[in-house]
Amino acid sequence: MAVKNGSGIKVLFVSTELAPYSKVGGLGDVAGSLPKALCQAGVDVRVVTPAWPGVLERVAASGVKTTTVRKKVYAAYDWRIHSAEIIKADVKGVTTYFLKADDYLGDMYPSQLNFWTASPFAVFCMQALELKNAIDWVPDIYHCHDWTSAFLPCALA
């Protein structure tokens, strides 16, 4: 799709990594740079990412100011309601939402993948879908990054 001066398109990047705050590989680099380039082209791009351990401390240390959104996001998974605080920041000109929750207290990527270790990613995707209700902004496109956000299109279907 060609973008002409943004065309009023609203895109939510859904990524479990965001350089320089959380990065294991190239995913963090892409999520940290592509939204900025699209914003400069006039696209209304925002990013949502988990606040893994140490992320909010790295955000603060970089001098980025944050605010806590009044509402939370929720996801029903494994017979429980999972809530997350929304920490909003302007990261290099891109509105970014860090989701702070007990679901994101462990290692970013599990050493073994199963139902239990994949659950933070499923919860994250459902909370990303609910973000529009908390911030009063509805994306036209969910830009999902890697397998960790693959649950989101499945949930939409």
mmCIF file of C-alpha atoms in Angstrom:
data_model
loop_
_atom_site.group_PDB
_atom_site.id
_atom_site.type_symbol
_atom_site.label_atom_id
_atom_site.label_comp_id
_atom_site.label_asym_id
_atom_site.label_seq_id
_atom_site.Cartn_x
_atom_site.Cartn_y
_atom_site.Cartn_z
ATOM 1 C CA MET A 1 0.000 0.000 0.000
ATOM 2 C CA ALA A 2 1.411 3.361 -0.971
ATOM 3 C CA VAL A 3 1.202 6.026 1.700
ATOM 4 C CA LYS A 4 0.745 9.587 0.495
ATOM 5 C CA ASN A 5 1.413 12.072 3.295
ATOM 6 C CA GLY A 6 -0.012 9.662 5.838
ATOM 7 C CA SER A 7 -3.457 9.511 4.259
ATOM 8 C CA GLY A 8 -4.974 9.509 7.751
ATOM 9 C CA ILE A 9 -3.905 5.907 8.320
ATOM 10 C CA LYS A 10 -3.596 4.841 11.962
ATOM 11 C CA VAL A 11 -1.210 1.962 12.669
ATOM 12 C CA LEU A 12 -0.527 0.211 15.965
ATOM 13 C CA PHE A 13 2.795 -1.615 16.089
ATOM 14 C CA VAL A 14 2.432 -4.627 18.396
ATOM 15 C CA SER A 15 5.897 -5.758 19.416
ATOM 16 C CA THR A 16 7.420 -7.561 22.375
ATOM 17 C CA GLU A 17 10.720 -5.766 21.773
ATOM 18 C CA LEU A 18 11.483 -2.070 21.357
ATOM 19 C CA ALA A 19 15.077 -0.898 20.995
ATOM 20 C CA PRO A 20 16.781 0.455 22.958
ATOM 21 C CA TYR A 21 14.609 -0.541 25.932
ATOM 22 C CA SER A 22 13.989 -4.215 25.217
ATOM 23 C CA LYS A 23 15.929 -5.971 22.528
ATOM 24 C CA VAL A 24 17.088 -9.488 21.825
ATOM 25 C CA GLY A 25 17.513 -9.340 18.058
ATOM 26 C CA GLY A 26 16.455 -7.518 14.938
ATOM 27 C CA LEU A 27 12.823 -7.278 16.002
ATOM 28 C CA GLY A 28 13.713 -4.665 18.598
ATOM 29 C CA ASP A 29 15.621 -2.661 16.005
ATOM 30 C CA VAL A 30 12.723 -2.674 13.527
ATOM 31 C CA ALA A 31 10.128 -1.763 16.167
ATOM 32 C CA GLY A 32 12.428 0.990 17.404
ATOM 33 C CA SER A 33 13.065 2.597 14.001
ATOM 34 C CA LEU A 34 10.267 1.887 11.493
ATOM 35 C CA PRO A 35 7.495 3.653 13.468
ATOM 36 C CA LYS A 36 9.606 6.820 13.617
ATOM 37 C CA ALA A 37 10.135 6.745 9.837
ATOM 38 C CA LEU A 38 6.412 6.231 9.222
ATOM 39 C CA CYS A 39 5.549 9.092 11.597
ATOM 40 C CA GLN A 40 7.886 11.334 9.648
ATOM 41 C CA ALA A 41 5.957 10.317 6.504
ATOM 42 C CA GLY A 42 2.743 11.507 8.162
ATOM 43 C CA VAL A 43 1.305 8.186 9.336
ATOM 44 C CA ASP A 44 -0.295 8.148 12.796
ATOM 45 C CA VAL A 45 1.815 5.317 14.225
ATOM 46 C CA ARG A 46 1.821 4.175 17.806
ATOM 47 C CA VAL A 47 3.608 1.295 19.510
ATOM 48 C CA VAL A 48 2.503 -1.052 22.274
ATOM 49 C CA THR A 49 5.009 -3.263 24.058
ATOM 50 C CA PRO A 50 5.303 -5.054 27.390
ATOM 51 C CA ALA A 51 7.204 -3.383 30.222
ATOM 52 C CA TRP A 52 9.557 -6.297 30.841
ATOM 53 C CA PRO A 53 11.762 -6.115 33.952
ATOM 54 C CA GLY A 54 14.053 -3.089 33.713
ATOM 55 C CA VAL A 55 12.299 -1.514 30.710
ATOM 56 C CA LEU A 56 10.677 1.392 32.543
ATOM 57 C CA GLU A 57 13.942 2.052 34.385
ATOM 58 C CA ARG A 58 15.782 2.246 31.031
ATOM 59 C CA VAL A 59 13.068 4.564 29.682
ATOM 60 C CA ALA A 60 13.488 6.879 32.689
ATOM 61 C CA ALA A 61 17.294 6.746 32.458
ATOM 62 C CA SER A 62 17.083 7.836 28.804
ATOM 63 C CA GLY A 63 15.254 10.991 29.872
ATOM 64 C CA VAL A 64 11.912 10.053 28.322
ATOM 65 C CA LYS A 65 8.997 11.333 30.399
ATOM 66 C CA THR A 66 6.117 8.951 31.057
ATOM 67 C CA THR A 67 2.543 9.264 32.246
ATOM 68 C CA THR A 68 0.184 6.596 33.489
ATOM 69 C CA VAL A 69 -3.067 6.358 31.542
ATOM 70 C CA ARG A 70 -6.103 6.514 33.821
ATOM 71 C CA LYS A 71 -7.653 3.328 32.413
ATOM 72 C CA LYS A 72 -6.133 -0.147 32.285
ATOM 73 C CA VAL A 73 -6.345 -2.880 29.681
ATOM 74 C CA TYR A 74 -7.738 -6.319 30.430
ATOM 75 C CA ALA A 75 -7.546 -9.771 28.901
ATOM 76 C CA ALA A 76 -9.377 -12.974 29.791
ATOM 77 C CA TYR A 77 -7.036 -15.957 29.588
ATOM 78 C CA ASP A 78 -6.842 -19.285 31.404
ATOM 79 C CA TRP A 79 -9.967 -18.506 33.420
ATOM 80 C CA ARG A 80 -8.494 -15.287 34.840
ATOM 81 C CA ILE A 81 -8.709 -11.593 34.076
ATOM 82 C CA HIS A 82 -5.248 -10.158 33.426
ATOM 83 C CA SER A 83 -4.943 -6.400 33.835
ATOM 84 C CA ALA A 84 -2.123 -4.092 32.836
ATOM 85 C CA GLU A 85 -1.307 -0.489 33.585
ATOM 86 C CA ILE A 86 -0.647 1.633 30.516
ATOM 87 C CA ILE A 87 2.458 3.796 30.706
ATOM 88 C CA LYS A 88 2.482 6.355 27.889
ATOM 89 C CA ALA A 89 5.650 7.935 26.521
ATOM 90 C CA ASP A 90 6.862 9.877 23.522
ATOM 91 C CA VAL A 91 9.765 7.805 22.209
ATOM 92 C CA LYS A 92 11.591 9.599 19.385
ATOM 93 C CA GLY A 93 8.354 11.287 18.303
ATOM 94 C CA VAL A 94 6.307 8.079 18.472
ATOM 95 C CA THR A 95 3.521 7.641 21.007
ATOM 96 C CA THR A 96 4.434 4.454 22.839
ATOM 97 C CA TYR A 97 2.436 2.445 25.345
ATOM 98 C CA PHE A 98 4.275 0.188 27.773
ATOM 99 C CA LEU A 99 2.008 -2.394 29.401
ATOM 100 C CA LYS A 100 3.006 -2.981 33.010
ATOM 101 C CA ALA A 101 1.668 -6.195 34.546
ATOM 102 C CA ASP A 102 2.646 -9.260 36.549
ATOM 103 C CA ASP A 103 2.416 -11.228 33.279
ATOM 104 C CA TYR A 104 5.589 -9.480 32.110
ATOM 105 C CA LEU A 105 7.819 -10.063 35.149
ATOM 106 C CA GLY A 106 9.737 -13.056 33.805
ATOM 107 C CA ASP A 107 12.287 -13.469 31.067
ATOM 108 C CA MET A 108 11.311 -11.942 27.755
ATOM 109 C CA TYR A 109 11.577 -15.255 25.897
ATOM 110 C CA PRO A 110 11.123 -18.659 27.489
ATOM 111 C CA SER A 111 13.767 -21.362 27.067
ATOM 112 C CA GLN A 112 10.978 -23.850 26.392
ATOM 113 C CA LEU A 113 7.724 -23.044 24.617
ATOM 114 C CA ASN A 114 4.445 -24.509 25.870
ATOM 115 C CA PHE A 115 0.958 -23.346 26.890
ATOM 116 C CA TRP A 116 2.209 -21.763 30.109
ATOM 117 C CA THR A 117 5.288 -20.041 28.746
ATOM 118 C CA ALA A 118 3.364 -18.713 25.721
ATOM 119 C CA SER A 119 0.598 -17.257 27.891
ATOM 120 C CA PRO A 120 2.223 -13.811 28.406
ATOM 121 C CA PHE A 121 2.250 -13.341 24.630
ATOM 122 C CA ALA A 122 -1.408 -14.331 24.234
ATOM 123 C CA VAL A 123 -2.334 -11.992 27.091
ATOM 124 C CA PHE A 124 -0.252 -9.192 25.547
ATOM 125 C CA CYS A 125 -2.031 -9.577 22.209
ATOM 126 C CA MET A 126 -5.473 -9.443 23.793
ATOM 127 C CA GLN A 127 -4.477 -6.418 25.866
ATOM 128 C CA ALA A 128 -3.156 -4.745 22.703
ATOM 129 C CA LEU A 129 -6.587 -5.281 21.138
ATOM 130 C CA GLU A 130 -8.225 -3.687 24.174
ATOM 131 C CA LEU A 131 -5.910 -0.669 24.136
ATOM 132 C CA LYS A 132 -8.291 1.255 21.865
ATOM 133 C CA ASN A 133 -10.890 1.281 24.646
ATOM 134 C CA ALA A 134 -8.484 2.816 27.156
ATOM 135 C CA ILE A 135 -6.898 5.492 24.977
ATOM 136 C CA ASP A 136 -9.797 6.439 22.684
ATOM 137 C CA TRP A 137 -7.758 5.814 19.532
ATOM 138 C CA VAL A 138 -8.656 3.064 17.077
ATOM 139 C CA PRO A 139 -6.007 1.778 14.674
ATOM 140 C CA ASP A 140 -6.854 0.958 11.082
ATOM 141 C CA ILE A 141 -3.995 -1.532 10.979
ATOM 142 C CA TYR A 142 -2.415 -3.755 13.621
ATOM 143 C CA HIS A 143 1.193 -4.309 12.569
ATOM 144 C CA CYS A 144 2.121 -7.566 14.293
ATOM 145 C CA HIS A 145 5.768 -8.456 14.779
ATOM 146 C CA ASP A 146 7.032 -12.041 14.892
ATOM 147 C CA TRP A 147 5.440 -15.086 16.503
ATOM 148 C CA THR A 148 4.976 -13.303 19.817
ATOM 149 C CA SER A 149 2.150 -11.205 18.369
ATOM 150 C CA ALA A 150 0.676 -13.932 16.143
ATOM 151 C CA PHE A 151 -2.201 -14.461 18.558
ATOM 152 C CA LEU A 152 -3.602 -10.998 17.750
ATOM 153 C CA PRO A 153 -4.823 -11.732 14.179
ATOM 154 C CA CYS A 154 -6.223 -15.044 15.433
ATOM 155 C CA ALA A 155 -8.161 -13.186 18.137
ATOM 156 C CA LEU A 156 -9.444 -10.708 15.535
ATOM 157 C CA ALA A 157 -10.687 -13.557 13.355
#
